[in-house]
XYZ file of C-alpha atoms in Angstrom:
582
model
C -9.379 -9.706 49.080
C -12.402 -7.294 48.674
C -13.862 -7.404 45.166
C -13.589 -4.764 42.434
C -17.112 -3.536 43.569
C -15.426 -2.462 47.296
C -12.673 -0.469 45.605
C -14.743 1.063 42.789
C -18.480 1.723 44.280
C -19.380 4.490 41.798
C -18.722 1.842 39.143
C -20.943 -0.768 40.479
C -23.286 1.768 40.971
C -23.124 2.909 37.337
C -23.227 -0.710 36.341
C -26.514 -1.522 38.064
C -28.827 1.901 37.005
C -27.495 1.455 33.511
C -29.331 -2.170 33.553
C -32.141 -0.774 35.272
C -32.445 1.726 32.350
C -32.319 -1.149 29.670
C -35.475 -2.533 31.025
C -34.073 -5.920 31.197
C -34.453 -8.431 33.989
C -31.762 -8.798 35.879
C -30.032 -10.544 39.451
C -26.653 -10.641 40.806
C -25.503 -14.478 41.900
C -24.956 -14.342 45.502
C -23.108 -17.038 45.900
C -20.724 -16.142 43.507
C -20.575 -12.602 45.153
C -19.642 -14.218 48.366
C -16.613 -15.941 47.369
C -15.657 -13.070 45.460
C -16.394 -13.067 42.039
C -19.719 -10.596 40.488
C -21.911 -12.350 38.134
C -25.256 -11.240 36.512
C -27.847 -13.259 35.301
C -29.899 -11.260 32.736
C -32.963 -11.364 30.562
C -33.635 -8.913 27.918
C -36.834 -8.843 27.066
C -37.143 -8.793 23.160
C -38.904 -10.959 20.881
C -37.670 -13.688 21.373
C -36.168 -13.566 25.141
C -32.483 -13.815 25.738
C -31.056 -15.547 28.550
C -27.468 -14.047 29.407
C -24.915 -14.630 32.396
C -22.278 -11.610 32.558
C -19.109 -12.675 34.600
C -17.085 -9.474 35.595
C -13.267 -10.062 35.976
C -11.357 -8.745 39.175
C -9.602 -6.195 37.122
C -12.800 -4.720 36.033
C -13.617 -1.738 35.317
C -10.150 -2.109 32.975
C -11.620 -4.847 31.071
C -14.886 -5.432 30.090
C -17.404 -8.494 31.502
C -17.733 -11.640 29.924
C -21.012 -12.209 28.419
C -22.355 -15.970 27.838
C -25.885 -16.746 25.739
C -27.561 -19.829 27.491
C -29.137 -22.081 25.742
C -28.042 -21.019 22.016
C -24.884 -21.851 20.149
C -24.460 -19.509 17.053
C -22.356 -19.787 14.646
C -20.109 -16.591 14.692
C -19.094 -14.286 17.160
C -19.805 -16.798 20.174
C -16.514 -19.195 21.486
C -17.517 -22.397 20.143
C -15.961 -23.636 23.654
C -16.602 -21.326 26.452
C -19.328 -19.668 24.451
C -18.999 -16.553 25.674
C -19.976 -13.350 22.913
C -17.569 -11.774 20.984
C -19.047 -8.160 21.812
C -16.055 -6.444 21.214
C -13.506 -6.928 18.430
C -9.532 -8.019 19.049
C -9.693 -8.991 22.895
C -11.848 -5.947 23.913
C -9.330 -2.934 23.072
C -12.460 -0.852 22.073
C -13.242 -0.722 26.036
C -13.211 2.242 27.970
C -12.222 2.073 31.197
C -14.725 4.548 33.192
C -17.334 4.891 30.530
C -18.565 1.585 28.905
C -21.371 -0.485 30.678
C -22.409 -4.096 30.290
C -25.736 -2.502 30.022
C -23.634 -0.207 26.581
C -22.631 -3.276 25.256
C -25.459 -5.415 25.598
C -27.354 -2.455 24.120
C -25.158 -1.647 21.182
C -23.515 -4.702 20.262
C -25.695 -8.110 21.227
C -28.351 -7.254 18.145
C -25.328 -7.145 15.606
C -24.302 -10.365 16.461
C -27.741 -11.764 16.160
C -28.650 -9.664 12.990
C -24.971 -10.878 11.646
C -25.904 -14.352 12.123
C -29.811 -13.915 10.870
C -28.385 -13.405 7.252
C -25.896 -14.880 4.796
C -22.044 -13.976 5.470
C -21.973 -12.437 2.147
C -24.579 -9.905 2.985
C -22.780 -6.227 2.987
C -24.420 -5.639 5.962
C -21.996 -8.402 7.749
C -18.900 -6.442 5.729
C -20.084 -3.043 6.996
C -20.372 -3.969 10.762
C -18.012 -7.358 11.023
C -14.252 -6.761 12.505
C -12.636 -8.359 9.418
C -10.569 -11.001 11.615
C -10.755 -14.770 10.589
C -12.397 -17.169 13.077
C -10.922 -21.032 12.621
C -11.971 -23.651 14.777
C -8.620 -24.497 15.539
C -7.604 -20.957 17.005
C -10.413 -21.600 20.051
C -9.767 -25.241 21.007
C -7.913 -25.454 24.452
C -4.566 -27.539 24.569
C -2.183 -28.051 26.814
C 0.521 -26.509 27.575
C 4.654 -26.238 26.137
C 3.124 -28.150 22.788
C 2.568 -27.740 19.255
C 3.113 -29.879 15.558
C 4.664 -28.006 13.595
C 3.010 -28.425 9.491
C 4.328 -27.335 6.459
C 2.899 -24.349 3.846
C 1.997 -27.819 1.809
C -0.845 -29.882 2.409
C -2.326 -33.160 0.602
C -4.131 -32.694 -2.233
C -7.948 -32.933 -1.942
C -8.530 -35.738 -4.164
C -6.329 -37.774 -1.811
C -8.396 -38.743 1.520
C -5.807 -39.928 3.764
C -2.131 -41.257 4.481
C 0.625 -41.406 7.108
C 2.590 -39.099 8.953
C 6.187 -39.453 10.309
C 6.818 -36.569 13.005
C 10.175 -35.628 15.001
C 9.303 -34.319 18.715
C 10.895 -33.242 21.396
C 11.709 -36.061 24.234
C 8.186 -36.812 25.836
C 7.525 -38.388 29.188
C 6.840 -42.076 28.156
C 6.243 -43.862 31.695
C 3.274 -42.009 33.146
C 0.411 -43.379 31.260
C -2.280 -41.548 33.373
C -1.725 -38.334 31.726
C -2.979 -37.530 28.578
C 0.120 -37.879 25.985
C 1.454 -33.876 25.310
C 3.656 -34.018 22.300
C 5.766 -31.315 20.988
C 7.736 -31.443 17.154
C 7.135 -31.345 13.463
C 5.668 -33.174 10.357
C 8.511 -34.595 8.381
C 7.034 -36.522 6.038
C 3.302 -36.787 4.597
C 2.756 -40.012 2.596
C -0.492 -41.209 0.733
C -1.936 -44.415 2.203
C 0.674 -46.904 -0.093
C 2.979 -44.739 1.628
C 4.076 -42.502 -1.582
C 5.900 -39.368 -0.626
C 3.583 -36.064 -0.899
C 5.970 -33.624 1.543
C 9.084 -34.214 2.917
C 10.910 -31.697 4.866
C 14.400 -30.376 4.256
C 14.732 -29.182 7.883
C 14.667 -31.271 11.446
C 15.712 -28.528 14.277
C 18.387 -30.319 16.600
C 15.822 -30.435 19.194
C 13.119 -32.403 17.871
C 15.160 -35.761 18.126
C 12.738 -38.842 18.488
C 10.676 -40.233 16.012
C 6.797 -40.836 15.957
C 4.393 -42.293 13.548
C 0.595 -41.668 12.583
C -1.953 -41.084 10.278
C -3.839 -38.221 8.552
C -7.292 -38.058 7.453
C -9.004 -35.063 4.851
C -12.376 -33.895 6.219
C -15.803 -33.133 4.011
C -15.927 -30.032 6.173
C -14.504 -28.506 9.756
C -15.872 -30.536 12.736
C -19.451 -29.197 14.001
C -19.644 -27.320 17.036
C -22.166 -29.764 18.316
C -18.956 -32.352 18.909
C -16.704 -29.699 20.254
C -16.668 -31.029 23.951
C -15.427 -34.726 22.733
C -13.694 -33.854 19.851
C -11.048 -35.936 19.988
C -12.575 -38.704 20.457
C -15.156 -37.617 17.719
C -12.056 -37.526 15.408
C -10.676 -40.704 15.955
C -13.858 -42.338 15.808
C -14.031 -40.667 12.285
C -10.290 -41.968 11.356
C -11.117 -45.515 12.338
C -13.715 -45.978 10.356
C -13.095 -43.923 7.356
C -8.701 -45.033 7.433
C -9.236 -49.733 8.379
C -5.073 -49.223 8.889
C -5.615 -46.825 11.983
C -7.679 -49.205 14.282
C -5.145 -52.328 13.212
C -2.638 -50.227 14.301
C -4.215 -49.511 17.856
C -5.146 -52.828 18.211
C -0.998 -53.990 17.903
C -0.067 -51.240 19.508
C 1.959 -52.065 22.607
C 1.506 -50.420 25.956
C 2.783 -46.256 26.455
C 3.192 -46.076 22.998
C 1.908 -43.253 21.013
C 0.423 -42.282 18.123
C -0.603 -39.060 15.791
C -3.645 -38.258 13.833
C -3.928 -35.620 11.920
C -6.807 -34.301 10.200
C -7.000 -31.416 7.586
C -10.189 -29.889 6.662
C -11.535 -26.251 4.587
C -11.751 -23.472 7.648
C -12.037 -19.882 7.902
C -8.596 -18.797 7.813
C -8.219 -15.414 6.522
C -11.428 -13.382 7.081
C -14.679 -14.666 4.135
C -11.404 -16.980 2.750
C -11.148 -20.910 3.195
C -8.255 -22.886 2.887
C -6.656 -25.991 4.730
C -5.925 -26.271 8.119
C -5.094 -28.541 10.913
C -6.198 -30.368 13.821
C -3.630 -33.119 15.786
C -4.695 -35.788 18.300
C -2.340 -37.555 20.497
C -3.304 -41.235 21.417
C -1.504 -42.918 24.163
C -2.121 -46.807 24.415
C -2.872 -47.006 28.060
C -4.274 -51.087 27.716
C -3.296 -53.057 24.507
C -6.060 -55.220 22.565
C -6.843 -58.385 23.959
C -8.506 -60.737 22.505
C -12.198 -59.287 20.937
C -11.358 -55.695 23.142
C -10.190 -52.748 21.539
C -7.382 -51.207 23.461
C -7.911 -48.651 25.691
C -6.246 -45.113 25.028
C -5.921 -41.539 25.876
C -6.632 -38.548 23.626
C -5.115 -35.091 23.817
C -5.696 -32.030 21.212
C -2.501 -30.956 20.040
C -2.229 -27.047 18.842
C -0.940 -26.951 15.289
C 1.585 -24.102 14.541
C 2.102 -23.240 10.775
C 6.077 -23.588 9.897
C 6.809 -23.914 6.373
C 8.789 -20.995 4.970
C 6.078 -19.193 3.226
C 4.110 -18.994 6.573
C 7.395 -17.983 8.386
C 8.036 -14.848 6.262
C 4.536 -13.814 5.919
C 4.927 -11.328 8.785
C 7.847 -9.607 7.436
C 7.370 -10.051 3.458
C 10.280 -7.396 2.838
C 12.674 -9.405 4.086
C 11.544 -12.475 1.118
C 14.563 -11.197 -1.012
C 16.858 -12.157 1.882
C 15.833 -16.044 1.646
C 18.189 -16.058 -1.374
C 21.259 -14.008 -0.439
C 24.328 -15.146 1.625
C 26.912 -13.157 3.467
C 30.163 -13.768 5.283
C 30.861 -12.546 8.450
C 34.346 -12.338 9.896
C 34.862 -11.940 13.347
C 31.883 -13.375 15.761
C 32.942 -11.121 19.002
C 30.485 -8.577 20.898
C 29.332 -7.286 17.195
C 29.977 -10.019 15.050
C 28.079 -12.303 17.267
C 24.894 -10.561 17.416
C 24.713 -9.492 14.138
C 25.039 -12.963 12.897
C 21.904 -13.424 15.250
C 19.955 -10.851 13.767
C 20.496 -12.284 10.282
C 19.239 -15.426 11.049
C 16.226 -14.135 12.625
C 15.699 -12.272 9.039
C 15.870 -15.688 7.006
C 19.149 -15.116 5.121
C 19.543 -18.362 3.587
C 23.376 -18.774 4.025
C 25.967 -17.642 6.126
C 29.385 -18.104 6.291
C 31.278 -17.273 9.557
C 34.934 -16.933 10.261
C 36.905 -16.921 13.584
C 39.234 -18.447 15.593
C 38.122 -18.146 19.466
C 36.167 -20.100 21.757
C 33.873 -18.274 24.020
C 34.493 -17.625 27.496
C 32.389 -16.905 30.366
C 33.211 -13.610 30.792
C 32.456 -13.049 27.280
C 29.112 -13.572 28.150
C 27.956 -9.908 29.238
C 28.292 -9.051 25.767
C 27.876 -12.088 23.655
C 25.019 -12.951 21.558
C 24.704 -16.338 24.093
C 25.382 -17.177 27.348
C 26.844 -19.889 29.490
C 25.436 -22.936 28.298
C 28.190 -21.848 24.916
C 31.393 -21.028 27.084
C 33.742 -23.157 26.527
C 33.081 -23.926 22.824
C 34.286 -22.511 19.728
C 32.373 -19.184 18.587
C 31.365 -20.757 15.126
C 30.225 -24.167 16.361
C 28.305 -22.595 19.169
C 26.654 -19.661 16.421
C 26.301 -22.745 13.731
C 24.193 -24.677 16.827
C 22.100 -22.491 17.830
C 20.914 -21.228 14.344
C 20.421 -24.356 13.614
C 17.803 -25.178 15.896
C 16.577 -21.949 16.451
C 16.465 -20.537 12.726
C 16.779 -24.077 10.818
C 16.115 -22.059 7.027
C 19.212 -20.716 7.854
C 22.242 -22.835 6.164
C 25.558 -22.162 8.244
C 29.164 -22.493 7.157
C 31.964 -22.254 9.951
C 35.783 -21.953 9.342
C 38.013 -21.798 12.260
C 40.670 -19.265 10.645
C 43.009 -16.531 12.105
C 43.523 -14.575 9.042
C 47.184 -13.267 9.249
C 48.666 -15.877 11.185
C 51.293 -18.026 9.767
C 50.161 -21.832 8.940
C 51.761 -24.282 7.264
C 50.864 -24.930 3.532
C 51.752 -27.821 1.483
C 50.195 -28.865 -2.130
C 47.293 -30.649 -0.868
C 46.278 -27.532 1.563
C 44.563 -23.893 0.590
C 46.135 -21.239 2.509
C 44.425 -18.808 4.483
C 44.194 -16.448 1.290
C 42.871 -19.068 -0.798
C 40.174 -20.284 1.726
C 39.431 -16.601 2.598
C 39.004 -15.626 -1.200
C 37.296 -18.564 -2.142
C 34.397 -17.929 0.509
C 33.850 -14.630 -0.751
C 33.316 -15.222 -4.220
C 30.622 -17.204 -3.257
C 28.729 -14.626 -0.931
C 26.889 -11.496 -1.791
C 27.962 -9.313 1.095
C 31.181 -9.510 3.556
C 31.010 -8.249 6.505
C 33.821 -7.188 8.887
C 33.137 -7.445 12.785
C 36.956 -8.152 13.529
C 37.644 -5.005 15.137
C 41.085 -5.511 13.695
C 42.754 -2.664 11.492
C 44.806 -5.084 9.184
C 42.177 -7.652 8.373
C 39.621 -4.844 7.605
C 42.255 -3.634 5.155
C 42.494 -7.309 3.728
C 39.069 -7.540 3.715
C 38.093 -3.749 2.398
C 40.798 -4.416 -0.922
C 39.439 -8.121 -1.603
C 35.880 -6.876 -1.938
C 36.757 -4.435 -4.450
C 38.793 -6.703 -6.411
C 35.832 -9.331 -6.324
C 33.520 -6.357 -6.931
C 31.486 -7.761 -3.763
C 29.842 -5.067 -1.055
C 31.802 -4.688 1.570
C 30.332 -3.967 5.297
C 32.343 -3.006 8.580
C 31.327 -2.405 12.793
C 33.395 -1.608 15.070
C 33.200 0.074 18.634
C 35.153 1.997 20.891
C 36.587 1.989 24.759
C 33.343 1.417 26.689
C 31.225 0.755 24.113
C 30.585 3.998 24.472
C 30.546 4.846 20.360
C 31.217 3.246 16.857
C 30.512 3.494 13.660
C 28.882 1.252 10.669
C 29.841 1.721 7.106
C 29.082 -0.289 3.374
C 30.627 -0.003 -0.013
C 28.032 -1.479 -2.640
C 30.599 -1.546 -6.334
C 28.993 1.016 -8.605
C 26.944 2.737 -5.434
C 29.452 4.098 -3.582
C 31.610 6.677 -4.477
C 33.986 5.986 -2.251
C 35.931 2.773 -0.957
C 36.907 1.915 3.023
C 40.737 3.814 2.566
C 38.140 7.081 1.762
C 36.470 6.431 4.913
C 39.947 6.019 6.753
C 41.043 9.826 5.308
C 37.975 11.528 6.057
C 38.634 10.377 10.136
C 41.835 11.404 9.707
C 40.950 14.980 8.358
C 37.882 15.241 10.859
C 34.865 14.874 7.742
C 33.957 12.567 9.467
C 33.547 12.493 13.149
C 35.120 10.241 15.305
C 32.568 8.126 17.836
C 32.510 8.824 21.670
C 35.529 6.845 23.391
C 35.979 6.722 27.270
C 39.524 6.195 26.173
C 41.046 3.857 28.800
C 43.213 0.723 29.325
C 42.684 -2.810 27.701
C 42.433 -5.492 30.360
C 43.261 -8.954 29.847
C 41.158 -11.434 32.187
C 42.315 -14.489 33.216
C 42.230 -17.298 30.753
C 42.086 -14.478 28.166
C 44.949 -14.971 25.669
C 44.856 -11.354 24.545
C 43.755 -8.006 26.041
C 40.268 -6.859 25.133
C 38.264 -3.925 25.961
C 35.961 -2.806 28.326
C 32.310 -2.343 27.522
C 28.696 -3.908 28.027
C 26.468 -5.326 25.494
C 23.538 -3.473 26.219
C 25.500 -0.476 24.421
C 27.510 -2.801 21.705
C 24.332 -4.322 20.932
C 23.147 -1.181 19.549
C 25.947 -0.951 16.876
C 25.376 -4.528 16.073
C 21.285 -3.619 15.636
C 22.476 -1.042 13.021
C 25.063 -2.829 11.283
C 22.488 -5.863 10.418
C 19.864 -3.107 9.479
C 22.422 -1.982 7.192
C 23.096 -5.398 5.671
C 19.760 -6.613 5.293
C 19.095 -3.112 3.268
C 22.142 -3.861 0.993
C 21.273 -7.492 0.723
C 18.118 -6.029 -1.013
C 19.499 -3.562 -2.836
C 18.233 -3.676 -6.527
C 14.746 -6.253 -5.364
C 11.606 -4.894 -5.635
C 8.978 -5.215 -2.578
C 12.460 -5.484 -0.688
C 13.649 -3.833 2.695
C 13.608 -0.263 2.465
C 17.566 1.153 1.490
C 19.317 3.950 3.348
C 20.505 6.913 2.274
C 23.913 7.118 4.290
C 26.827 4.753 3.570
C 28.518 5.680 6.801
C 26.993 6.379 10.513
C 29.029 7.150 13.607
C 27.432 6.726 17.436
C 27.495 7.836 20.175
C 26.045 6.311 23.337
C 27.675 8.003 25.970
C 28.732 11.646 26.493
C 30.205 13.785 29.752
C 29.851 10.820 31.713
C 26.444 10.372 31.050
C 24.253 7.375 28.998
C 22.389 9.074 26.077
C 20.017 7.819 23.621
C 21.966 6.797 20.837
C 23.355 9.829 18.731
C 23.694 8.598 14.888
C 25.419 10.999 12.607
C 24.949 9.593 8.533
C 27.435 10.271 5.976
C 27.193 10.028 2.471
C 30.829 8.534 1.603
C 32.814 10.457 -1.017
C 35.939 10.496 -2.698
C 38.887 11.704 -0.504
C 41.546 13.491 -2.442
C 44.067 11.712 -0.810
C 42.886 8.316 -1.696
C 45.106 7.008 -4.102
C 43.089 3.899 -4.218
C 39.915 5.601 -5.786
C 42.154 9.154 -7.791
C 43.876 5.671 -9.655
C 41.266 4.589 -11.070
């Protein structure tokens, strides 16, 4: 393949008289050019002489050269590893594709950098010019691949300088001791050295399931850049002879078997603001101690990824309130699935979920999972997944067919009694069982609890639907309100293709015909809607709406549109005796 410099002469052309107009000294790297790839060696002639190697990617001139200072190692604004120069801030999206130069760059940005780190980082001057993004040590390391340790919002106090660590990973491969040791799970437990608790965790996903053991060890300060290129071993050599317990432990360690070391120092980690952070080391024992020989192991950097809860909301801090509020969910079909999904994802901190059905391949196309669930029940396959996936998530499952007929002795709720007794717990219901009767159940026991009351449904071909809440107090009218304004057309019906219910095989009842990327939209809404009442009344909290009922359309005269939302505000119908009682 011809290099960028083929397809895009005028560029190259523009590249090399803009250098020539710097006055610098400059050479293209032949050898480099003939297997493809430009590079520029470059002096500019200030004084004090820079040396400077520009490597152009293929895909220039979309993105911008990489520019490397030989010979110097600052101390911002320069990748401590590859130490190439930050010239541009966040990856470069100030490039612009036809009109920025290396020559531009080098021009306009190389003395900030070196005026930046001429002065003190509290200067103004840094303020003024500086992209205000933090730069830890940790976010420029290289690791490998498909792994992480996952730490808590905690970590140990300073005036304690080291301890032991109990992890739970993912299964690792154990027999091939030539490869450095990749490791991928969380910190459980952080103990001082006498092994007295300091964190424990209240969460283990499902798929971190094996155990692993280490140390910890507090730094005076974040590893130099000096030590960057054997930095692991740099940090265990620090552990071993700051923490006597670590290099005993090597020494009995047995052959394949690993260990962690984790070490927490004062970084840059929110821009001109220091606080703790993390650095892991995997050791694999490749030779055990013999005799007066230490035992021989291999090192691997392991990327640490923040998980407490703090950390885990900080990207959505509207949704906080929701980490104390619970809902119940009845019915876990095309909506009800989903829905429960997105709640999770929001960090409700419990959920309660009723139905009676196991999932079947063919629900797939418009369930919120896919085959590796068919088969099992709806709740235990929901309940799984959430549990791994969004662990600050509690989940309560209750296979239930509200209306059937079960037998009931003295020692045994009935399906009233277990229904009513889970929502007097909850703040919100919610009712995704597309069934006329139970939403009635449902709609009358809310208001007799005083609870909020939420409903989805859908229509032949998921071509339409409609969303609707009662909050007690809010709303001025109740779900029988909603059922009389359809009736007298004040409220639009949703888009139906109209149509026959089919009943596949294996299917115990008939169900209808329609595709979850339309349902899903319905579903989207309906959680919107919850997480909004769910905050209702918290400050800082998700934003409210100012409809209590919406009606969709997705489809009309045969054609997909983009979803048509029509908002009601929900008053009192004049033929709702429910509400003209009161």
């Amino acid at each position: 393949m011809k290099g960028w410099w083929h397809r895009y002469p005028e560029a190259f052309e523009a590249e090399k008289a803009a250098l020539n107009a710097l006055g610098c000294i400059w050479e293209i790297d032949k050898v480099a050019m003939e297997r493809g790839r430009l590079v520029i060696h470059i002096v500019l002639l200030q004084e004090v002489p820079s040396n400077l190697t520009a490597e152009y990617p293929d895909t220039y001139p979309y993105f911008p050269p990489h520019v490397f200072l030989q010979g110097q190692l600052l101390q911002r604004h320069q990748h401590p590893v590859g130490r190439n120069l930050c010239l541009l801030a966040r990856e470069g999206e100030d490039w612009l594709p036809g009109q920025d130069t290396l020559a531009g760059l080098l021009q306009e940005q190389f003395p900030k950098i070196l005026a930046v780190n001429a002065v003190d980082l509290s200067s103004p001057f840094v303020a003024e010019i500086e992209d205000h993004v933090s730069e830890p040590l940790s976010s420029f390391l290289r690791y490998p691949p498909d792994c992480a340790i996952v730490v808590p919002d905690v970590c140990p106090s300073t005036d304690i300088p080291a301890g032991r660590l109990t992890l739970k990973v993912r299964p690792y491969q154990k027999d091939n001791l030539k490869e450095a040791p990749s490791v991928s799970g969380m910190v459980t437990m952080i103990t001082d050295m006498p092994r007295k608790t300091l964190f424990t965790s209240s969460i283990i996903p499902s798929g971190y399931s094996e155990s692993l053991e280490g140390f910890w060890l507090r730094l005076p300060e974040r590893p130099p850049l000096e030590e960057i290129p054997n930095l692991a071993n740099f940090l265990l050599k620090r552990m071993e002879a700051d923490v006597p317990a670590v290099g005993k432990a090597l020494k009995a360690g047995k052959r394949g078997q690993v260990f962690i070391a984790g070490f927490v120092y004062q970084d840059e980690m929110t821009w001109r603001a220091t606080s703790d952070d993390w650095l892991f080391v995997a050791i694999r024992i490749q030779h055990p101690a013999k005799g007066p020989h230490s035992a021989q192991a291999r090192l691997q950097l392991i990327r640490t990824d923040w998980g407490g809860e703090k950390a885990w909301m900080q990207r959505v801090p509207a949704l906080r309130p929701v980490r104390a509020k619970s809902a119940l969910i009845v019915g876990l079909g095309s909506l009800g699935s989903p829905l429960t999904l997105q709640l999770a994802r929001a960090g409700i901190g419990v959920l309660h979920l009723i139905d009676f059905d196991q999932l079947q391949v063919g629900n797939t196309v418009r369930w919120a999972l896919g085959w590796g669930s068919a088969g099992l029940s709806k709740n235990l396959a929901l309940q799984a997944h959430i549990l791994n996936d969004y662990p600050y998530t509690q989940v309560h499952t209750y296979d239930l067919r509200i209306g059937a007929s079960n037998h009931v002795d003295e020692h045994t709720l009935s399906d009233y009694d277990r229904v009513r007794l889970v929502c007097e717990q909850v703040n919100l219901i919610i009712d995704a069982s597309a069934n006329y009767r139970v939403s009635h159940f449902l709609a009358d026991l809310a208001q007799e609890l005083g609870k909020s009351y939420l409903w989805l449904t859908t229509t032949h071909g998921a071509s339409g639907g409609v969303v609707g809440r009662i909050i007690p107090g809010k709303t001025e009218g109740c779900w029988h309100c909603f059922q009389h304004k359809l009736a007298d057309g004040s409220i639009r019906r949703p888009a139906d293709t109209g149509g026959e219910e089919i009943q596949p095989g294996g299917c115990s009842q008939p169900t209808f015909i329609g595709a979850g990327v339309d349902s899903d939209e319905i579903a989207l809404l309906a959680a919107r809607l919850a997480i909004s009442t769910l905050n209702c009344g918290e400050s800082n909290g998700y934003p409210d709406f100012s409809w209590d009922v919406a009606v969709v359309d997705l489809q009309r005269a045969g054609l997909s549109i983009v979803p048509d939302w029509t908002p009601y505000t929900l008053k009192v119908s004049i033929a709702c005796t429910t509400c003209n009682l009161r």
